[in-house]
Amino acid sequence: MISTILLLGTVCSTVTGRLGRVAGTLRRQVLWPVGRTLERLLAPIDRVLDPVADGYNRSLGPYFGEMSGLQFGVIAVSVVGLLTAGYWAPMVGPLLGGGLLRTLALASIWAIFAMSWDIQSGYTGYISFGHSALSGAAGYTTALLIVHVDPTLSIWVTGSVSVLAALVVGLLIALPTLRLEGPYFSLITFVAVLLFYRLTTAFSSLGGIPGFGQPDVFTWDPMLRYYYMAIPMLLIALALTFMARSNLGMILIAIRENEPAVSAAGLNPTKFKLWSFMLSSVPMGIGGVLLVGFTGNVDPSTFVVVDNSIEMIAIAVIGGMSSILGPLGGAFLFEVLNHQVLHGYSTPVRYLFLWLIVLFVLVFARDGLFRAIWHRLGAVRGESE
């Protein structure tokens, strides 16, 4: 038995080493030359946009991060594209199999989940497998209020109570676990989401709450539904980016890099980790409320299952952890691939392909695809001047 384990370890080490060498060769011989060529082509565009970017950097750069001309252009085009998707997506959708606006709405929800996970786990390095319990708490609270209390309750009432429920569940998970270090935090969050899942399946009244909603809370109009999801997502991205660039974000990164040094500086890492979990719980609750509005029902397999937490991690890995905007881009890439590009394949085949992409990113682009692209766009600025 021991010899078998040692043999498997040797094989894994050999395969990992060879993959690493292949990745290095691919970067040197293919990716870097292509990147250099693109930088030369994009340099004139960067120079044109540079004055606008400088104006942004002087006014808002200290709060949301400075950008080069190209980076500013990419952000501006992306925001405009998202805000106008309700008009162009129905025309482009048929080329991708239809339903593009629905996919973009769903991607907006998953972007909220991935960004929320990232501000806690990506920045502190404490990997949580239990974040789906937070969105599940918010989703079930919304459904129970509408079905069992008053179906005419305003979205502002149900949404506020649901976000509070997510925050309470987040505190129940965080308070006993954030003093722990190493893998114990991750294991406890994993057990927490399993317990929450079993709670919803143990009681028939929580097993599934189908078919509810009212016109002033949820809508089935594709365009309105998209904007219900996209606008909160953009506002959350703005807020989390501001927090990540603040002193709090710097301290969270310091905890990830060297927690004993943070303690030696007179700061309490547990307090700041608790703040990060609370900060993560609020948008997770908002995402859970929006997911209720998107699906029109609540059940454990959609809201609470641990697969949701793992999918958040996969999205953050694809986009680039500890960057906020990286997980946002990763969510749209993941969902468009899943529901548009691969829509003709069965669910197992689609997820096999998607997890291969995650593996590819982990081996060849550990900082994430969108984070790597972002840094390359920023590098053009120095070479163009």
Coordinates of C-alpha atoms in Angstrom, one line a residue, residues 20-205:
G20 CA 5.2 23.2 -15.9
R21 CA 8.0 22.9 -18.4
V22 CA 5.5 22.8 -21.3
A23 CA 3.8 25.9 -19.8
G24 CA 7.1 27.7 -19.7
T25 CA 7.9 26.8 -23.2
L26 CA 4.5 27.9 -24.5
R27 CA 4.8 31.2 -22.7
R28 CA 8.3 31.9 -24.1
Q29 CA 7.8 30.7 -27.7
V30 CA 4.1 31.5 -28.4
L31 CA 2.4 33.8 -25.9
W32 CA 5.2 36.3 -25.4
P33 CA 5.9 36.9 -29.1
V34 CA 2.1 37.2 -29.8
G35 CA 1.8 39.6 -26.8
R36 CA 4.7 41.8 -28.1
T37 CA 3.0 42.0 -31.5
L38 CA -0.3 43.0 -30.1
E39 CA 1.3 45.6 -27.8
R40 CA 2.9 47.3 -30.9
L41 CA -0.5 47.3 -32.6
L42 CA -2.3 48.7 -29.6
A43 CA 0.2 51.3 -28.6
P44 CA -1.4 54.1 -30.9
I45 CA -4.8 53.4 -29.3
D46 CA -3.3 53.7 -25.9
R47 CA -1.7 57.1 -26.8
V48 CA -5.1 58.4 -28.0
L49 CA -6.9 57.3 -24.8
D50 CA -4.1 58.4 -22.5
P51 CA -5.3 61.9 -21.8
V52 CA -8.8 60.6 -20.8
A53 CA -7.2 58.0 -18.6
D54 CA -5.0 60.6 -16.9
G55 CA -8.0 62.7 -16.1
Y56 CA -9.6 59.7 -14.5
N57 CA -6.4 58.8 -12.6
R58 CA -6.2 62.3 -11.1
S59 CA -9.8 62.3 -9.9
L60 CA -10.9 58.7 -9.2
G61 CA -7.7 56.7 -9.5
P62 CA -6.8 56.9 -5.8
Y63 CA -10.2 55.3 -5.0
F64 CA -10.6 52.7 -7.7
G65 CA -7.1 52.2 -9.0
E66 CA -5.2 53.9 -11.8
M67 CA -5.5 52.7 -15.4
S68 CA -3.6 53.1 -18.6
G69 CA -5.4 54.4 -21.8
L70 CA -6.1 50.9 -23.0
Q71 CA -7.3 49.7 -19.7
F72 CA -9.7 52.7 -19.4
G73 CA -10.9 52.0 -22.9
V74 CA -11.6 48.3 -22.1
I75 CA -13.5 49.2 -19.0
A76 CA -15.6 51.9 -20.8
V77 CA -16.5 49.6 -23.7
S78 CA -17.4 46.8 -21.2
V79 CA -19.6 49.0 -19.1
V80 CA -21.4 50.4 -22.2
G81 CA -21.8 46.9 -23.6
L82 CA -23.4 45.7 -20.4
L83 CA -25.7 48.7 -20.1
T84 CA -26.9 48.3 -23.7
A85 CA -27.0 44.5 -23.8
G86 CA -30.8 44.6 -23.5
Y87 CA -30.9 46.1 -27.1
W88 CA -28.1 44.2 -28.9
A89 CA -28.2 40.8 -27.2
P90 CA -31.6 39.8 -28.8
M91 CA -30.0 40.4 -32.2
V92 CA -26.7 38.6 -31.5
G93 CA -28.4 35.8 -29.5
P94 CA -29.6 33.8 -32.5
L95 CA -26.0 33.4 -33.7
L96 CA -25.2 31.7 -30.4
G97 CA -28.2 29.5 -30.2
G98 CA -30.6 32.0 -28.6
G99 CA -31.2 33.0 -25.0
L100 CA -28.2 35.3 -24.8
L101 CA -29.9 37.9 -22.7
R102 CA -31.0 35.2 -20.2
T103 CA -27.3 34.0 -20.1
L104 CA -26.0 37.5 -19.4
A105 CA -28.6 37.9 -16.6
L106 CA -27.5 34.6 -15.0
A107 CA -23.8 35.6 -15.5
S108 CA -24.5 38.9 -13.6
I109 CA -25.7 36.9 -10.6
W110 CA -22.7 34.6 -10.7
A111 CA -20.4 37.6 -11.0
I112 CA -21.9 38.9 -7.8
F113 CA -21.2 35.5 -6.1
A114 CA -17.7 35.2 -7.5
M115 CA -16.7 38.8 -6.5
S116 CA -18.2 38.3 -3.0
W117 CA -16.2 35.1 -2.6
D118 CA -13.1 36.9 -3.8
I119 CA -13.2 39.8 -1.4
Q120 CA -13.1 37.2 1.4
S121 CA -11.1 34.2 0.2
G122 CA -9.1 35.7 -2.6
Y123 CA -7.8 38.6 -0.6
T124 CA -7.3 36.9 2.8
G125 CA -6.2 33.5 1.4
Y126 CA -8.7 31.7 3.6
I127 CA -10.6 29.6 1.1
S128 CA -14.3 29.2 1.8
F129 CA -16.3 26.3 0.5
G130 CA -19.5 27.5 2.3
H131 CA -20.5 30.6 0.5
S132 CA -23.5 29.0 -1.1
A133 CA -25.0 28.8 2.3
L134 CA -25.1 32.6 2.4
S135 CA -26.9 33.0 -0.9
G136 CA -29.2 30.1 0.1
A137 CA -30.1 31.8 3.4
A138 CA -31.1 34.9 1.5
G139 CA -33.0 33.0 -1.2
Y140 CA -35.0 30.9 1.3
T141 CA -35.8 34.0 3.4
T142 CA -37.2 35.8 0.4
A143 CA -39.3 32.8 -0.7
L144 CA -40.6 32.1 2.8
L145 CA -41.6 35.8 3.4
I146 CA -43.5 35.9 0.1
V147 CA -45.2 32.5 0.4
H148 CA -45.9 32.3 4.1
V149 CA -46.1 35.9 5.3
D150 CA -47.4 38.3 2.7
P151 CA -47.2 37.8 -1.1
T152 CA -47.5 41.6 -1.6
L153 CA -44.4 42.5 0.4
S154 CA -42.2 45.0 -1.4
I155 CA -38.8 43.9 -2.8
W156 CA -37.2 46.4 -0.4
V157 CA -38.7 44.6 2.6
T158 CA -38.0 41.1 1.5
G159 CA -34.6 42.0 0.1
S160 CA -33.5 43.8 3.2
V161 CA -34.5 41.0 5.5
S162 CA -32.9 38.4 3.2
V163 CA -29.6 40.2 3.1
L164 CA -29.8 40.4 6.9
A165 CA -30.4 36.7 7.1
A166 CA -27.3 36.1 4.9
L167 CA -25.3 38.3 7.2
V168 CA -26.4 36.4 10.3
V169 CA -25.5 33.0 8.7
G170 CA -22.2 34.5 7.7
L171 CA -21.5 35.5 11.3
L172 CA -22.5 32.1 12.5
I173 CA -20.0 30.5 10.2
A174 CA -17.2 33.1 10.7
L175 CA -17.2 33.7 14.4
P176 CA -16.1 30.1 15.4
T177 CA -13.9 29.6 12.4
L178 CA -11.8 32.7 11.6
R179 CA -9.6 32.1 14.6
L180 CA -8.4 28.9 12.9
E181 CA -5.5 28.7 10.5
G182 CA -4.5 26.4 7.7
P183 CA -7.0 23.9 6.2
Y184 CA -9.3 23.9 9.3
F185 CA -11.2 27.0 8.2
S186 CA -11.9 25.6 4.8
L187 CA -13.0 22.3 6.2
I188 CA -15.5 23.9 8.6
T189 CA -17.0 26.1 5.9
F190 CA -17.4 22.9 3.8
V191 CA -19.2 21.1 6.7
A192 CA -21.3 24.2 7.3
V193 CA -22.7 24.2 3.8
L194 CA -23.4 20.5 4.0
L195 CA -25.3 21.0 7.3
F196 CA -27.3 23.8 5.7
Y197 CA -28.1 21.6 2.7
R198 CA -29.2 18.7 5.0
L199 CA -31.4 21.2 6.9
T200 CA -33.2 22.2 3.7
T201 CA -33.7 18.5 2.7
A202 CA -34.7 17.3 6.2
F203 CA -37.8 19.4 6.3
S204 CA -40.4 19.0 3.5
S205 CA -41.4 22.7 3.8

